[in-house]
Short mmCIF file of C-alpha atoms in Angstrom, two decimals:
data_model
loop_
_atom_site.label_atom_id
_atom_site.label_comp_id
_atom_site.label_asym_id
_atom_site.label_seq_id
_atom_site.Cartn_x
_atom_site.Cartn_y
_atom_site.Cartn_z
CA MET A 1 -70.25 -6.63 -44.83
CA ARG A 2 -70.99 -4.24 -47.71
CA GLU A 3 -67.31 -3.25 -47.92
CA ILE A 4 -66.35 -6.86 -48.65
CA LEU A 5 -69.31 -8.05 -50.72
CA SER A 6 -69.76 -5.07 -53.01
CA PRO A 7 -67.62 -5.12 -56.17
CA ALA A 8 -67.62 -1.30 -56.15
CA PRO A 9 -64.47 0.51 -54.98
CA SER A 10 -64.12 0.85 -51.22
CA ARG A 11 -65.49 4.09 -49.75
CA SER A 12 -63.98 3.64 -46.28
CA GLY A 13 -60.33 3.77 -47.23
CA LEU A 14 -59.80 0.30 -45.79
CA GLY A 15 -58.17 -2.46 -47.72
CA ARG A 16 -60.08 -5.64 -48.41
CA VAL A 17 -59.66 -9.20 -49.58
CA ARG A 18 -62.29 -10.93 -51.72
CA THR A 19 -61.86 -14.67 -52.26
CA ALA A 20 -62.81 -16.71 -55.31
CA VAL A 21 -65.47 -18.57 -53.32
CA LEU A 22 -67.40 -15.29 -52.98
CA GLU A 23 -68.28 -15.29 -56.67
CA GLN A 24 -68.60 -19.08 -56.82
CA ARG A 25 -71.31 -18.96 -54.14
CA GLY A 26 -72.95 -15.87 -55.63
CA VAL A 27 -72.94 -14.05 -52.29
CA THR A 28 -74.19 -10.46 -52.65
CA VAL A 29 -75.17 -7.57 -50.38
CA ASP A 30 -78.57 -8.14 -48.75
CA PRO A 31 -79.84 -4.94 -47.06
CA SER A 32 -82.41 -6.94 -45.07
CA LEU A 33 -79.71 -8.72 -43.07
CA VAL A 34 -79.38 -6.89 -39.73
CA PRO A 35 -76.23 -7.72 -37.76
CA THR A 36 -76.53 -9.18 -34.27
CA VAL A 37 -73.67 -9.72 -31.84
CA PHE A 38 -72.89 -13.35 -31.09
CA ARG A 39 -73.01 -13.80 -27.30
CA GLY A 40 -71.01 -17.01 -26.98
CA GLU A 41 -67.67 -17.22 -25.18
CA GLN A 42 -65.08 -15.95 -27.65
CA SER A 43 -61.75 -14.19 -27.80
CA ASN A 44 -62.99 -12.12 -30.78
CA THR A 45 -66.19 -10.20 -31.62
CA SER A 46 -68.58 -11.91 -34.03
CA LEU A 47 -71.48 -10.32 -35.89
CA LEU A 48 -74.13 -12.60 -37.37
CA PHE A 49 -76.02 -11.61 -40.52
CA GLY A 50 -79.06 -13.84 -40.39
CA ARG A 51 -78.04 -17.47 -40.63
CA ARG A 52 -75.90 -16.90 -43.72
CA LEU A 53 -72.85 -14.82 -42.85
CA MET A 54 -70.61 -14.09 -39.89
CA PHE A 55 -68.06 -11.30 -39.57
CA LYS A 56 -65.34 -12.02 -37.02
CA GLY A 57 -63.59 -8.90 -35.76
CA PHE A 58 -60.20 -9.47 -34.17
CA ARG A 59 -59.75 -7.76 -30.81
CA LYS A 60 -56.00 -8.32 -30.63
CA LEU A 61 -54.35 -6.86 -33.73
CA ALA A 62 -50.78 -7.55 -34.81
CA PRO A 63 -48.96 -6.38 -37.93
CA GLY A 64 -48.82 -9.06 -40.60
CA MET A 65 -51.19 -11.53 -42.20
CA ASN A 66 -53.61 -13.23 -39.82
CA PRO A 67 -53.27 -17.06 -39.98
CA ASP A 68 -57.05 -17.50 -39.89
CA LEU A 69 -57.42 -15.41 -43.05
CA GLU A 70 -54.44 -17.07 -44.73
CA ALA A 71 -55.81 -20.55 -44.08
CA GLY A 72 -59.28 -19.59 -45.29
CA VAL A 73 -57.97 -18.10 -48.54
CA PHE A 74 -55.59 -21.01 -49.14
CA LEU A 75 -58.15 -23.72 -48.45
CA ALA A 76 -60.73 -21.95 -50.63
CA ARG A 77 -58.37 -22.62 -53.55
CA GLN A 78 -58.15 -26.32 -52.72
CA GLY A 79 -61.72 -27.05 -53.77
CA GLY A 80 -64.78 -28.29 -51.92
CA GLY A 81 -65.16 -30.93 -49.27
CA ILE A 82 -62.72 -29.44 -46.75
CA PRO A 83 -64.39 -29.25 -43.32
CA ILE A 84 -64.11 -25.49 -42.65
CA PRO A 85 -66.46 -22.50 -43.09
CA ALA A 86 -66.04 -20.77 -46.43
CA THR A 87 -64.05 -17.53 -46.16
CA PHE A 88 -65.49 -14.78 -48.36
CA GLY A 89 -63.15 -11.90 -47.59
CA ALA A 90 -61.58 -9.58 -45.04
CA LEU A 91 -61.09 -5.94 -44.06
CA LEU A 92 -57.55 -4.64 -43.64
CA ALA A 93 -55.84 -1.50 -42.41
CA LYS A 94 -52.16 -0.57 -42.50
CA THR A 95 -49.66 0.39 -39.84
CA PRO A 96 -47.65 3.61 -40.28
CA GLU A 97 -44.84 1.36 -41.55
CA GLY A 98 -47.11 -0.05 -44.24
CA ASP A 99 -47.65 -3.51 -42.71
CA PRO A 100 -51.14 -5.03 -43.02
CA LEU A 101 -53.50 -5.22 -40.04
CA VAL A 102 -56.32 -7.71 -40.52
CA LEU A 103 -59.35 -6.19 -38.79
CA GLY A 104 -61.75 -9.06 -39.41
CA ILE A 105 -62.92 -11.73 -41.81
CA LEU A 106 -66.30 -12.53 -43.37
CA GLN A 107 -67.19 -16.21 -43.34
CA GLU A 108 -70.05 -18.54 -44.01
CA PHE A 109 -72.32 -19.10 -41.03
CA VAL A 110 -72.40 -22.81 -40.16
CA ASP A 111 -75.67 -24.09 -38.74
CA ASN A 112 -74.77 -26.24 -35.75
CA GLN A 113 -75.72 -28.06 -32.58
CA GLY A 114 -72.88 -26.38 -30.67
CA ASP A 115 -69.19 -27.06 -30.46
CA GLY A 116 -67.58 -30.45 -30.06
CA TRP A 117 -66.89 -29.90 -26.38
CA SER A 118 -70.54 -29.25 -25.49
CA TRP A 119 -71.73 -32.05 -27.79
CA PHE A 120 -69.57 -34.64 -26.04
CA LEU A 121 -70.00 -33.21 -22.54
CA SER A 122 -73.80 -33.46 -22.76
CA ARG A 123 -73.52 -37.19 -23.48
CA LEU A 124 -70.39 -38.48 -21.78
CA PRO A 125 -71.37 -38.41 -18.05
CA ALA A 126 -74.21 -40.87 -18.68
CA ILE A 127 -71.89 -43.17 -20.62
CA LEU A 128 -69.23 -43.12 -17.90
CA SER A 129 -71.99 -44.13 -15.48
CA GLY A 130 -72.86 -47.14 -17.64
CA GLY A 131 -75.64 -45.64 -19.74
CA GLU A 132 -76.34 -46.07 -23.45
CA GLY A 133 -75.20 -44.02 -26.41
CA GLU A 134 -71.53 -44.91 -26.64
CA GLU A 135 -71.77 -45.89 -30.32
CA ALA A 136 -72.69 -42.32 -31.30
CA LEU A 137 -69.60 -41.01 -29.53
CA ASP A 138 -67.43 -43.68 -31.13
CA ARG A 139 -68.62 -42.62 -34.58
CA MET A 140 -67.99 -38.97 -33.79
CA VAL A 141 -64.43 -39.68 -32.62
CA GLU A 142 -63.74 -41.63 -35.82
CA ARG A 143 -65.18 -38.78 -37.88
CA LEU A 144 -62.94 -36.30 -36.08
CA GLY A 145 -59.90 -38.45 -36.83
CA ARG A 146 -60.73 -38.73 -40.52
CA GLN A 147 -61.56 -35.05 -40.92
CA THR A 148 -58.42 -33.91 -39.10
CA ALA A 149 -56.41 -35.96 -41.59
CA ARG A 150 -58.38 -34.53 -44.53
CA LEU A 151 -57.64 -31.05 -43.24
CA HIS A 152 -53.92 -31.82 -43.01
CA ARG A 153 -53.89 -33.32 -46.49
CA ALA A 154 -55.45 -30.12 -47.85
CA LEU A 155 -53.07 -27.86 -45.90
CA GLY A 156 -50.14 -29.81 -47.32
CA GLY A 157 -51.60 -30.15 -50.80
CA ASP A 158 -49.91 -27.32 -52.73
CA PRO A 159 -46.10 -27.55 -52.88
CA SER A 160 -46.03 -24.48 -55.17
CA ASP A 161 -47.39 -22.05 -52.56
CA PRO A 162 -44.44 -20.46 -50.72
CA ASP A 163 -46.47 -19.84 -47.55
CA PHE A 164 -48.01 -23.33 -47.36
CA ALA A 165 -45.64 -25.72 -49.14
CA PRO A 166 -44.66 -28.60 -46.83
CA VAL A 167 -41.03 -28.70 -45.69
CA PRO A 168 -39.22 -31.62 -44.02
CA PHE A 169 -39.48 -32.09 -40.27
CA GLY A 170 -35.77 -32.70 -39.84
CA PRO A 171 -33.26 -32.72 -36.97
CA GLU A 172 -33.34 -28.92 -36.69
CA GLU A 173 -37.12 -28.89 -36.24
CA LEU A 174 -36.91 -31.75 -33.74
CA SER A 175 -34.30 -29.82 -31.75
CA ARG A 176 -36.48 -26.70 -31.82
CA LEU A 177 -39.44 -28.68 -30.47
CA SER A 178 -37.47 -30.29 -27.64
CA ASP A 179 -35.74 -26.99 -26.80
CA GLU A 180 -39.13 -25.29 -26.54
CA ILE A 181 -40.22 -27.98 -24.10
CA GLY A 182 -37.05 -27.42 -22.08
CA GLU A 183 -37.79 -23.70 -21.89
CA ARG A 184 -41.35 -24.37 -20.75
CA LEU A 185 -40.11 -26.76 -18.08
CA GLY A 186 -37.64 -24.14 -16.90
CA ARG A 187 -40.46 -21.65 -16.37
CA LEU A 188 -43.05 -24.11 -15.11
CA PHE A 189 -41.29 -25.88 -12.25
CA PRO A 190 -40.60 -22.69 -10.24
CA ALA A 191 -44.20 -21.57 -10.86
CA LEU A 192 -45.50 -24.96 -9.76
CA SER A 193 -43.44 -24.81 -6.54
CA ARG A 194 -44.87 -21.37 -5.75
CA ALA A 195 -48.43 -22.50 -6.46
CA LEU A 196 -48.20 -25.74 -4.47
CA PRO A 197 -49.57 -24.41 -1.12
CA HIS A 198 -52.57 -22.88 -2.88
CA LEU A 199 -53.70 -25.88 -4.94
CA PRO A 200 -56.69 -28.09 -4.08
CA SER A 201 -55.66 -31.35 -2.40
CA ALA A 202 -55.96 -33.55 -5.51
CA ALA A 203 -53.88 -31.17 -7.62
CA GLU A 204 -51.39 -30.63 -4.79
CA ALA A 205 -50.63 -34.36 -4.58
CA LEU A 206 -50.09 -34.59 -8.33
CA ALA A 207 -47.95 -31.45 -8.34
CA SER A 208 -45.75 -32.79 -5.55
CA SER A 209 -45.27 -36.00 -7.50
CA LEU A 210 -44.33 -34.12 -10.67
CA LEU A 211 -41.87 -31.87 -8.83
CA SER A 212 -40.09 -34.95 -7.51
CA ARG A 213 -39.91 -36.56 -10.97
CA ARG A 214 -38.33 -33.85 -13.08
CA GLY A 215 -35.45 -36.15 -13.96
CA GLU A 216 -37.89 -38.76 -15.30
CA LEU A 217 -39.63 -36.10 -17.34
CA GLU A 218 -36.35 -34.98 -18.88
CA ARG A 219 -35.51 -38.61 -19.68
CA PHE A 220 -38.90 -38.92 -21.39
CA VAL A 221 -38.00 -35.96 -23.60
CA SER A 222 -34.63 -37.53 -24.43
CA ALA A 223 -36.25 -40.87 -25.27
CA CYS A 224 -38.75 -39.20 -27.61
CA ARG A 225 -36.04 -37.15 -29.26
CA SER A 226 -33.80 -40.17 -29.76
CA ARG A 227 -36.41 -41.75 -32.02
CA GLY A 228 -35.49 -39.19 -34.65
CA ALA A 229 -37.23 -36.78 -37.00
CA GLY A 230 -39.36 -37.48 -40.06
CA GLY A 231 -42.41 -36.47 -42.05
CA MET A 232 -43.24 -32.92 -43.05
CA CYS A 233 -43.95 -29.55 -41.45
CA LEU A 234 -47.23 -27.90 -42.49
CA ARG A 235 -49.15 -24.76 -41.77
CA CYS A 236 -51.42 -26.51 -39.28
CA HIS A 237 -54.49 -25.42 -37.33
CA GLY A 238 -52.27 -24.50 -34.40
CA ASP A 239 -54.76 -24.74 -31.52
CA LEU A 240 -56.93 -27.74 -32.28
CA HIS A 241 -59.32 -28.96 -29.60
CA LEU A 242 -63.00 -29.84 -29.26
CA GLY A 243 -63.97 -26.22 -28.69
CA GLN A 244 -62.66 -25.40 -32.18
CA VAL A 245 -65.07 -27.84 -33.83
CA LEU A 246 -68.71 -27.25 -34.73
CA VAL A 247 -71.11 -30.19 -34.93
CA THR A 248 -73.66 -29.69 -37.71
CA PRO A 249 -77.31 -30.84 -37.48
CA ASP A 250 -76.41 -34.05 -39.35
CA ASN A 251 -73.44 -34.73 -37.02
CA GLN A 252 -70.70 -33.66 -39.41
CA VAL A 253 -67.76 -31.65 -38.07
CA VAL A 254 -66.37 -28.28 -39.15
CA PHE A 255 -63.07 -26.84 -37.91
CA LEU A 256 -62.87 -23.19 -36.82
CA ASP A 257 -60.36 -20.52 -35.80
CA PHE A 258 -56.99 -21.06 -37.44
CA GLU A 259 -55.32 -18.28 -35.46
CA GLY A 260 -53.11 -20.63 -33.41
CA GLU A 261 -52.40 -20.45 -29.68
CA PRO A 262 -53.47 -16.93 -28.66
CA ALA A 263 -50.55 -16.46 -26.24
CA LEU A 264 -47.97 -16.83 -29.03
CA PRO A 265 -46.76 -13.93 -31.19
CA LEU A 266 -48.07 -13.76 -34.74
CA ALA A 267 -44.77 -14.82 -36.31
CA SER A 268 -44.73 -18.01 -34.21
CA ARG A 269 -48.34 -18.82 -35.09
CA ARG A 270 -47.47 -18.69 -38.80
CA LEU A 271 -44.62 -21.20 -38.54
CA ARG A 272 -44.95 -24.65 -40.07
CA THR A 273 -44.90 -27.58 -37.70
CA THR A 274 -45.57 -31.31 -37.65
CA PRO A 275 -49.26 -32.18 -38.12
CA LEU A 276 -48.87 -34.33 -35.01
CA SER A 277 -49.04 -31.08 -33.06
CA ASP A 278 -52.72 -30.76 -34.03
CA VAL A 279 -53.27 -34.44 -33.28
CA ALA A 280 -51.82 -33.93 -29.80
CA GLY A 281 -54.18 -31.01 -29.22
CA MET A 282 -57.20 -33.18 -29.95
CA LEU A 283 -55.94 -36.05 -27.79
CA ARG A 284 -55.38 -33.66 -24.88
CA SER A 285 -58.91 -32.35 -25.44
CA PHE A 286 -60.33 -35.87 -25.04
CA HIS A 287 -58.49 -36.14 -21.71
CA TYR A 288 -59.83 -32.79 -20.53
CA LEU A 289 -63.32 -33.77 -21.60
CA ALA A 290 -63.38 -37.09 -19.78
CA LEU A 291 -61.96 -35.74 -16.53
CA SER A 292 -64.29 -32.73 -16.66
CA ALA A 293 -67.26 -35.06 -17.14
CA GLN A 294 -66.43 -37.01 -13.97
CA MET A 295 -65.59 -34.04 -11.72
CA GLU A 296 -69.12 -33.77 -10.34
CA THR A 297 -69.69 -37.53 -10.16
CA PRO A 298 -67.29 -39.17 -7.69
CA GLY A 299 -66.10 -42.67 -8.45
CA LEU A 300 -65.87 -42.35 -12.23
CA ARG A 301 -62.19 -41.43 -12.51
CA GLU A 302 -61.14 -44.90 -13.65
CA ALA A 303 -63.93 -45.01 -16.25
CA ALA A 304 -62.91 -41.55 -17.49
CA GLU A 305 -59.26 -42.55 -17.90
CA ARG A 306 -60.29 -45.75 -19.69
CA TRP A 307 -62.58 -43.80 -22.03
CA THR A 308 -59.75 -41.38 -22.83
CA THR A 309 -57.39 -44.22 -23.73
CA GLU A 310 -59.93 -46.04 -25.89
CA GLN A 311 -61.07 -42.95 -27.78
CA SER A 312 -57.54 -41.68 -28.30
CA ARG A 313 -56.67 -44.96 -29.98
CA ARG A 314 -59.88 -44.82 -32.04
CA TYR A 315 -59.09 -41.28 -33.20
CA LEU A 316 -55.52 -42.22 -34.13
CA ARG A 317 -56.64 -45.26 -36.14
CA ALA A 318 -59.08 -43.15 -38.16
CA TYR A 319 -56.51 -40.40 -38.64
CA ARG A 320 -53.79 -42.77 -39.83
CA ALA A 321 -56.11 -44.50 -42.29
CA GLU A 322 -56.99 -41.19 -43.98
CA ILE A 323 -53.57 -39.50 -43.84
CA ALA A 324 -52.06 -42.57 -45.55
CA GLU A 325 -53.61 -41.24 -48.77
CA SER A 326 -50.87 -38.57 -48.72
CA PRO A 327 -47.69 -40.58 -48.13
CA GLY A 328 -44.80 -38.74 -46.54
CA LEU A 329 -46.74 -36.16 -44.51
CA LEU A 330 -46.22 -38.16 -41.32
CA PRO A 331 -42.99 -39.62 -39.89
CA PRO A 332 -42.35 -43.35 -40.23
CA PRO A 333 -44.23 -45.35 -37.57
CA ASP A 334 -41.09 -45.99 -35.51
CA ARG A 335 -40.56 -42.21 -35.15
CA ALA A 336 -44.12 -40.94 -35.00
CA GLY A 337 -44.66 -42.09 -31.41
CA GLY A 338 -41.69 -40.07 -30.18
CA ILE A 339 -42.70 -36.88 -31.99
CA LEU A 340 -46.29 -37.29 -30.83
CA GLY A 341 -45.03 -37.73 -27.26
CA LEU A 342 -43.15 -34.43 -27.47
CA CYS A 343 -46.20 -32.68 -28.90
CA LEU A 344 -48.42 -34.07 -26.14
CA LEU A 345 -45.99 -32.90 -23.47
CA ARG A 346 -45.67 -29.43 -25.01
CA LYS A 347 -49.45 -29.07 -25.05
CA ALA A 348 -49.89 -30.33 -21.49
CA LEU A 349 -47.23 -27.92 -20.22
CA TYR A 350 -49.05 -25.07 -21.95
CA GLU A 351 -52.30 -26.19 -20.31
CA LEU A 352 -50.74 -26.44 -16.87
CA ALA A 353 -49.23 -22.96 -17.07
CA TYR A 354 -52.65 -21.60 -18.07
CA GLU A 355 -54.48 -23.39 -15.25
CA LEU A 356 -51.99 -22.27 -12.60
CA ASP A 357 -52.58 -18.66 -13.67
CA ASN A 358 -56.33 -18.82 -14.22
CA ARG A 359 -58.06 -21.95 -12.83
CA PRO A 360 -55.97 -23.70 -10.15
CA GLY A 361 -58.85 -26.07 -9.48
CA TRP A 362 -58.38 -27.54 -12.96
CA ALA A 363 -54.63 -28.02 -12.67
CA GLU A 364 -55.06 -31.68 -11.81
CA ILE A 365 -56.10 -32.44 -15.41
CA PRO A 366 -52.85 -31.42 -17.15
CA LEU A 367 -50.85 -32.65 -14.15
CA SER A 368 -52.34 -36.13 -14.51
CA GLY A 369 -51.72 -35.99 -18.26
CA ILE A 370 -48.03 -35.15 -17.80
CA LEU A 371 -47.55 -37.91 -15.23
CA ALA A 372 -49.29 -40.39 -17.54
CA LEU A 373 -46.77 -39.59 -20.27
CA ILE A 374 -43.92 -40.42 -17.89
CA ASP A 375 -45.57 -43.66 -16.83
CA THR A 376 -46.54 -44.92 -20.30
CA PRO A 377 -43.82 -46.53 -22.44
CA LEU A 378 -43.56 -45.03 -25.92
CA SER A 379 -44.35 -48.45 -27.36
CA GLN A 380 -47.80 -48.13 -25.72
CA SER A 381 -48.48 -44.57 -26.87
CA GLY A 382 -51.41 -45.72 -29.00
CA TRP A 383 -49.73 -44.90 -32.28
CA ASP A 384 -49.30 -48.55 -33.21
CA SER A 385 -52.65 -49.72 -31.84
#
């Protein structure tokens, strides 16, 4: 902490980044702040300094600029009101070749009730069973939609920055997206066939259905692609879901962890993409949430699927209303449904590959999501509702 906060020259030999928000907030070294290790489930190591600061140390280092640091520095220049923790600075080393290695970043500690996943999961089972409290969840979904759009507007708000300036989502980007899906399908179907005998009965039935419908899935990809390209590519969050959201004591939302999908190489995580990729991540998270909430309460599957559909539409309405303040970031409405469909499929394929490798008992959730995409006409995707 002292290495970043102190204006004196570094004594460790490490490089450092100090953002403008550090001086704006007047953050200084406080010797009384004793670091404690955050014990939550994380892919990195976090040290808390009281309830003011958090240092996130990256366990997996890769040469180049870390997207989480880049986004924090960029958004700090965009002014206040953006729903992320303030980034104060970072510690860097160098490879023998002279490339930067970001060791960790110092951020504002955000007081919170927990992440979005736990906030919803503590309330949703009662609602699926017919209990009260649905209005609070409706408001939270709408808030998530608006704030996701505000985040995208900020990420696309500086055309002069070479690392963040929006670029068109054209035919080449559309081809890259559909080709990536084709590659994932090519890897996934053999893996699914091998896993089939070892899956729980519910997942096995869904997997058998999907294996027999590969042609329909490929036609779905073609139909989405035929709608055409449009809108812009941005430096997006890259791995947006309810676990990447903190809920503050007054029920506001703050987005965390802009590193992107951890399985991807650093260069891929820094690429611009359609903001609908983040939207798809949140929609898939709603589906995971609802089906997780009903797993231990038999008979609620239909209610869970209905809740997912309703809240996905609610989120999209709120998102569209806010993103409209920055015309041109999204594709035209007649193309957005197709691009969103591709993004949803890409995310669900990623989820299924993960579950087959790590949690076969959960494979039924992405399997049911993929089959739902096949069975739902693009005109009913929720984009126009």
